[in-house]
mmCIF file of C-alpha atoms in Angstrom:
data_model
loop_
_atom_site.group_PDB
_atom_site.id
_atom_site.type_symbol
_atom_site.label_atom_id
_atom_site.label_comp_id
_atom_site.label_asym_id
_atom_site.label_seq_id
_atom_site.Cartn_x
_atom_site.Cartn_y
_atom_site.Cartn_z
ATOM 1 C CA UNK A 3 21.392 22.123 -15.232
ATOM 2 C CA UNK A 4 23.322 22.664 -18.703
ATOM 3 C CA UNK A 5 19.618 22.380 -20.072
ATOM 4 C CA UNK A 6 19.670 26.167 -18.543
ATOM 5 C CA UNK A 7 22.658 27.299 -19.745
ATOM 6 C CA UNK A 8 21.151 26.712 -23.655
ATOM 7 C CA UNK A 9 18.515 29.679 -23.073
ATOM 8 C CA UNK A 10 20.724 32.506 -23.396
ATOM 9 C CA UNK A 11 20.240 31.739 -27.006
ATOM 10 C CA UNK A 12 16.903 32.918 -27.296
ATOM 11 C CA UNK A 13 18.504 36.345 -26.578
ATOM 12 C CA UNK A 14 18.525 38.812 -30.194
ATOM 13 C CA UNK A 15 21.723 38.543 -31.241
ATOM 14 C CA UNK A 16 23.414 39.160 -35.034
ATOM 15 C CA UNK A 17 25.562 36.577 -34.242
ATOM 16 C CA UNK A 18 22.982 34.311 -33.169
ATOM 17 C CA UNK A 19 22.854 31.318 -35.955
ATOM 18 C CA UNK A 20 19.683 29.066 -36.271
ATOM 19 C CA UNK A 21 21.340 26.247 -34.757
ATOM 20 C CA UNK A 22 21.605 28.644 -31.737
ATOM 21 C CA UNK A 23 18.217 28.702 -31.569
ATOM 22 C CA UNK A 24 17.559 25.342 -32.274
ATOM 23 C CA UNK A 25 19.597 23.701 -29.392
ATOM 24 C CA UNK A 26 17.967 26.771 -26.819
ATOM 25 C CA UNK A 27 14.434 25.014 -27.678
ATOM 26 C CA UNK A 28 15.947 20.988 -27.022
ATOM 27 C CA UNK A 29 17.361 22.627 -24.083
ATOM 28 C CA UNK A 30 13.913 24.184 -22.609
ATOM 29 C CA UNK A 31 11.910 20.879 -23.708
ATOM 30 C CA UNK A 32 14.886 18.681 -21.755
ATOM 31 C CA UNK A 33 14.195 20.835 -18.862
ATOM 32 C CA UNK A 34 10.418 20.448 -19.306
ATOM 33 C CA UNK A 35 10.388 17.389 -19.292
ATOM 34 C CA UNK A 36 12.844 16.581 -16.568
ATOM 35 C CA UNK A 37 10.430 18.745 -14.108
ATOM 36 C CA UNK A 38 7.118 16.849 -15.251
ATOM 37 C CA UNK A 39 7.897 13.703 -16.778
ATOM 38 C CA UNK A 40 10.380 12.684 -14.380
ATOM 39 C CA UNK A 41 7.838 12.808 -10.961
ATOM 40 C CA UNK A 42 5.077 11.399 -13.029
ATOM 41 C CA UNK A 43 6.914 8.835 -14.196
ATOM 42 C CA UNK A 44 8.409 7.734 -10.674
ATOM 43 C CA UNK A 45 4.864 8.497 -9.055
ATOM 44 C CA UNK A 46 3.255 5.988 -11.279
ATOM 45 C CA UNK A 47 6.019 3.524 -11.154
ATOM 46 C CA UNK A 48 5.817 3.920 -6.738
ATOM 47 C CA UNK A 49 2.739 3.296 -7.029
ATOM 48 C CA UNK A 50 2.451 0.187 -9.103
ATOM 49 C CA UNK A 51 5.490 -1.061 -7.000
ATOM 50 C CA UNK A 52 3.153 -0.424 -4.275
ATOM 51 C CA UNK A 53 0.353 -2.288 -5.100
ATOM 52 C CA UNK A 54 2.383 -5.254 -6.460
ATOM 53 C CA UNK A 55 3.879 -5.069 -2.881
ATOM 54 C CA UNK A 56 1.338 -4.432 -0.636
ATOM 55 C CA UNK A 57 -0.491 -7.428 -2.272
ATOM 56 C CA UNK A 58 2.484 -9.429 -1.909
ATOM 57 C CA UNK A 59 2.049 -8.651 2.083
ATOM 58 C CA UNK A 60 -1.199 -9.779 1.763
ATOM 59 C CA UNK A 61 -0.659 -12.960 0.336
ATOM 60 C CA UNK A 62 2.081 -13.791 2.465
ATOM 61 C CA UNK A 63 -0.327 -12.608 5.361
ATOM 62 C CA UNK A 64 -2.922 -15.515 4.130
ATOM 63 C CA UNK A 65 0.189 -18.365 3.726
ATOM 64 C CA UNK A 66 2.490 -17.645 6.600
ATOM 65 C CA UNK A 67 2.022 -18.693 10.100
ATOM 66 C CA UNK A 68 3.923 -18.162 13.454
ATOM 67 C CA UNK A 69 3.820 -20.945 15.239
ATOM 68 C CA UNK A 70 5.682 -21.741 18.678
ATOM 69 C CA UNK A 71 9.267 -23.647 18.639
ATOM 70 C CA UNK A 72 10.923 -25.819 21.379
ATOM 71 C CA UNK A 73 14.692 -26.131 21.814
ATOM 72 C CA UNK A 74 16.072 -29.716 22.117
ATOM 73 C CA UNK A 75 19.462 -28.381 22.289
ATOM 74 C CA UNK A 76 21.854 -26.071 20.746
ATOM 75 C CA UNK A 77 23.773 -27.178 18.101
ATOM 76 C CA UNK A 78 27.439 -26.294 18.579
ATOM 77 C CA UNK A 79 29.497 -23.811 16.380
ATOM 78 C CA UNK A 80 32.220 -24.473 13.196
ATOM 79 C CA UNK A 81 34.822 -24.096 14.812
ATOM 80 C CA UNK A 82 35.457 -21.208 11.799
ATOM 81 C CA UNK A 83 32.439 -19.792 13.928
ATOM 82 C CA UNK A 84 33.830 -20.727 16.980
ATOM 83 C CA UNK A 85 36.671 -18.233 16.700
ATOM 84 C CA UNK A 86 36.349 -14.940 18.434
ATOM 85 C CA UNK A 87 38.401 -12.729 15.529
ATOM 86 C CA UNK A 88 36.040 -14.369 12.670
ATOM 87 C CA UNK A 89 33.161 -14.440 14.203
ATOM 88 C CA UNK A 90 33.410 -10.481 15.425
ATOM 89 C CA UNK A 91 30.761 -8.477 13.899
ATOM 90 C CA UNK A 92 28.559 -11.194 13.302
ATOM 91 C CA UNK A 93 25.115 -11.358 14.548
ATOM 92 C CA UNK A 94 24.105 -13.072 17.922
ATOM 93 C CA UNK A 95 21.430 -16.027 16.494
ATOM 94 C CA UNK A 96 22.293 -19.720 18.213
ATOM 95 C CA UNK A 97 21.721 -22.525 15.981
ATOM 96 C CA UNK A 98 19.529 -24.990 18.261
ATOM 97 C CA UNK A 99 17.736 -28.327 17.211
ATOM 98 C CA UNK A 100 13.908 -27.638 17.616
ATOM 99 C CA UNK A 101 10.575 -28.968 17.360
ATOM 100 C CA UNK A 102 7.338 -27.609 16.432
ATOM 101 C CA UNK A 103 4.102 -28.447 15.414
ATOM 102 C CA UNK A 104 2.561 -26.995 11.535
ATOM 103 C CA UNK A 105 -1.050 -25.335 11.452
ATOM 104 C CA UNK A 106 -2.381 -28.141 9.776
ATOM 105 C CA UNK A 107 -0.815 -30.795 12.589
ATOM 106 C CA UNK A 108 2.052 -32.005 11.637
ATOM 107 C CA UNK A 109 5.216 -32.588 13.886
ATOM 108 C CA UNK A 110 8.516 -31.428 12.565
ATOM 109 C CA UNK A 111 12.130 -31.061 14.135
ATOM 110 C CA UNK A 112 15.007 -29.530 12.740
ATOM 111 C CA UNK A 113 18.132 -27.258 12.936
ATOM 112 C CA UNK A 114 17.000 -23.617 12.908
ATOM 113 C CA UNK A 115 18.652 -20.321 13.881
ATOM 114 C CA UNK A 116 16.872 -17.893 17.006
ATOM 115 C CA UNK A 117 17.528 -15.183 18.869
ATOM 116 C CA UNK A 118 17.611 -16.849 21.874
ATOM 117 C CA UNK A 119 21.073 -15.411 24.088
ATOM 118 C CA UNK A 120 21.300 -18.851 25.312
ATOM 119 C CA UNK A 121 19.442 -21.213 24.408
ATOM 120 C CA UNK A 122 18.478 -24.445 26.877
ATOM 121 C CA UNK A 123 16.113 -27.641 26.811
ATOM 122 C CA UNK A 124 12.660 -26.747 26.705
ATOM 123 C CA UNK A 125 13.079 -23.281 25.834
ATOM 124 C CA UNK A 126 9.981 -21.584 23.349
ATOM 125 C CA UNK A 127 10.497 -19.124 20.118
ATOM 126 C CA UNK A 128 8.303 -18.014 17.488
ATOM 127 C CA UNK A 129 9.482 -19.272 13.901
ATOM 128 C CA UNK A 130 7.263 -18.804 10.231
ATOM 129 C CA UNK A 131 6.452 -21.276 8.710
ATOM 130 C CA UNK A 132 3.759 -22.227 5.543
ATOM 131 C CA UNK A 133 0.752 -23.808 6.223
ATOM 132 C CA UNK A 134 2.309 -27.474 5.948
ATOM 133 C CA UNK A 135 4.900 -26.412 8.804
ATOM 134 C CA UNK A 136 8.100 -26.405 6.748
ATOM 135 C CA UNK A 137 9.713 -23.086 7.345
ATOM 136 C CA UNK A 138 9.031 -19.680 5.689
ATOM 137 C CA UNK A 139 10.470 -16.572 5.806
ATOM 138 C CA UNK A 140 9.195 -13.985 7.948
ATOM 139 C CA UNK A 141 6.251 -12.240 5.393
ATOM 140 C CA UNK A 142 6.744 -8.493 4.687
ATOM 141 C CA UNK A 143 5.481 -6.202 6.372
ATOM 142 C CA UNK A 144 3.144 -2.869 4.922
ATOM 143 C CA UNK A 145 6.050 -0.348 6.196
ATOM 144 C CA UNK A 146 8.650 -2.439 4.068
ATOM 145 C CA UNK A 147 6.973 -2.676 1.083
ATOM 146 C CA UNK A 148 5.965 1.057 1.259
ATOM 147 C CA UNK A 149 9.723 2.073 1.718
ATOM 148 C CA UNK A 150 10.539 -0.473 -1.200
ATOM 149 C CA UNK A 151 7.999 1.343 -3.702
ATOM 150 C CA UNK A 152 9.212 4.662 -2.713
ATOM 151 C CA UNK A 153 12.716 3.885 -3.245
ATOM 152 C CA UNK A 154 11.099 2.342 -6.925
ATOM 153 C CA UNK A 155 9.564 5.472 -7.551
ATOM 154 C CA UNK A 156 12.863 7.783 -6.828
ATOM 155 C CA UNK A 157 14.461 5.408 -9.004
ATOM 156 C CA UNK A 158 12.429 5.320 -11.609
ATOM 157 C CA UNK A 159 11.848 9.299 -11.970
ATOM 158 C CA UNK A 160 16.014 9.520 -11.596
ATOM 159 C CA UNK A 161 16.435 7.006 -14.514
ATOM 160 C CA UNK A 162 13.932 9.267 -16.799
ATOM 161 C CA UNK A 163 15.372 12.192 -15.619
ATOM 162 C CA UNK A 164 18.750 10.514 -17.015
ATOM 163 C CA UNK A 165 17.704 9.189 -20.204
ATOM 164 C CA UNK A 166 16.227 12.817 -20.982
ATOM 165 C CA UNK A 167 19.472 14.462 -20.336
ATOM 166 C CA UNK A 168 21.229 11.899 -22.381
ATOM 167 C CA UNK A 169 18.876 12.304 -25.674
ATOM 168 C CA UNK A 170 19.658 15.996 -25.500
ATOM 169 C CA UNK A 171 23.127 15.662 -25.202
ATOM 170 C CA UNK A 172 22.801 13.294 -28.302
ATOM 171 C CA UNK A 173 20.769 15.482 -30.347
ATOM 172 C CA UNK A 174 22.886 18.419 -29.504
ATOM 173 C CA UNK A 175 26.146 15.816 -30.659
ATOM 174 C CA UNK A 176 24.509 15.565 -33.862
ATOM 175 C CA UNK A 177 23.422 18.983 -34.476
ATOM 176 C CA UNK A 178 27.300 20.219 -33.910
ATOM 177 C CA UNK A 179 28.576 17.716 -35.787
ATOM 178 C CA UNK A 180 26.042 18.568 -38.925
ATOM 179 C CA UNK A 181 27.530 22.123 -37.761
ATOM 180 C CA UNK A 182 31.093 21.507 -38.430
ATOM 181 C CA UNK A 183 30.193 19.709 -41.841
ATOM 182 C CA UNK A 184 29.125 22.655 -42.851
ATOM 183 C CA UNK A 185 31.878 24.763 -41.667
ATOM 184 C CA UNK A 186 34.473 21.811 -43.250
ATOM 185 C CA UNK A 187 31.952 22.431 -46.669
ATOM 186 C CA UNK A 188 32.751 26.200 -46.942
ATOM 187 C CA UNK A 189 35.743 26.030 -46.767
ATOM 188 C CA UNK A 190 36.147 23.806 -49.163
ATOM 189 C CA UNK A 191 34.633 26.245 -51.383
ATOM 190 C CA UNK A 192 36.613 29.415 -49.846
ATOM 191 C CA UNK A 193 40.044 27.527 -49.910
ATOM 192 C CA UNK A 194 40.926 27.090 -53.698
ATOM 193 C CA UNK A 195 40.545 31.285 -53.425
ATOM 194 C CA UNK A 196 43.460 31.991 -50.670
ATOM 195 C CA UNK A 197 46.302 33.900 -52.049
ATOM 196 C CA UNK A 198 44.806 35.219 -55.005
ATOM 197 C CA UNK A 199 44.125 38.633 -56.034
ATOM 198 C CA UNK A 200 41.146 39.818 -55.166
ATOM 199 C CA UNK A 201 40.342 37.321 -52.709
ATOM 200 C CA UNK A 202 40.978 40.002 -50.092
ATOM 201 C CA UNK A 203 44.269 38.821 -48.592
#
C-alpha cells in the first residue's frame, strides 16, 4: 500500500523534482505488478502443484493396497505411555501384533498401530500396504492434494507479491541515496561562499 502513497507525485507541482516523478512511476509499476503478476504467478504455480499432486494420487492409487489385518494381541504400553499425565492429549491408536496377508500372497505379522478402542484376538482392521505386503502409508487423497496446491499457489503469488515490494523499496533506497549525493555535492560548492559579502547572508 506505500506503492499508493508515491502517486501524489504525478500531481503539477513547482516543487515537484524529477526524482519525484521518477519514484511515482516505480511506485505505479510495483502496484501493477503486484495486482497481475502476483495471481498469475500463484495460479500457474497451483496449478503445476496440482498436477504434480494429483498424479502423485494416482500413482499411489496404482501401488497401494488395503488389505484386511488380524490382531494376535495388543502389545502393551512404555510405561512413559502408560502414564495418564504424559500420555494426555495423545491420540487413542493401540499398538497390537497382527497378521495379514500381501496382494501378491505373502503372509506377514508384525507390530502395527489401529484404531481399534480395544483391541482382542481375532479382531479385523484395514492397513495399506505396497503390493509386496510390507506396509505403506495411507495414499493421498484428490481433496488433499487440491488443498496442498492451493495453499502452493497463495504462497507462491504472496512470495512475488513480496519480492516486488522489496525491489521497489530497493530502487527507491538507491534513488534517495543518489539524491542526497547530490544535495552533499552542492553544498560542497555553496559552502566555501558562507559569510562572505555578497553571498546573501
Amino acid at each position: 500500500m506505500r506503492a499508493i502513497r508515491g502517486l501524489w507525485r504525478w500531481r503539477r507541482n513547482p516543487l515537484r523534482r524529477g526524482t519525484d516523478l521518477a519514484e511515482s512511476w516505480v511506485a505505479l509499476t510495483a502496484l501493477l505488478l503486484i495486482l497481475v503478476a502476483a495471481p498469475v504467478a500463484g495460479t500457474l504455480a497451483g496449478r503445476a502443484a496440482d498436477g504434480a499432486l494429483q498424479q502423485s494420487v494416482r500413482d499411489q492409487r496404482h501401488t497401494r493396497y488395503e488389505v484386511a489385518a488380524t490382531v494376535d494381541h495388543e502389545v502393551e504400553r512404555s510405561p512413559l505411555e502408560a502414564n495418564p499425565d504424559l500420555a494426555a492429549g495423545r491420540d487413542t491408536r493401540s499398538r497390537v501384533l497382527a497378521e495379514w496377508r500381501g496382494p501378491d500372497g505373502s503372509d506377514h505379522h508384525g507390530p502395527i498401530m489401529t484404531t481399534l478402542k480395544s483391541p482382542e484376538h481375532g479382531d479385523h482392521f484395514t492397513i495399506w500396504t505396497d503390493r509386496h505386503g510390507d506396509l505403506a502409508a495411507r495414499p493421498l487423497d484428490s481433496a488433499t492434494a487440491t488443498t496442498h496446491a492451493v495453499l502452493a499457489g497463495i504462497g507462491t503469488a504472496l512470495a512475488v507479491g513480496c519480492l516486488i515490494e522489496a525491489v521497489r523499496r530497493l530502487i527507491v533506497w538507491r534513488m534517495v541515496r543518489r539524491r542526497y549525493a547530490h544535495w552533499d555535492r552542492a553544498w560542497l560548492r555553496a559552502g566555501p561562499d558562507w559569510g562572505r559579502t555578497g553571498a546573501g547572508s
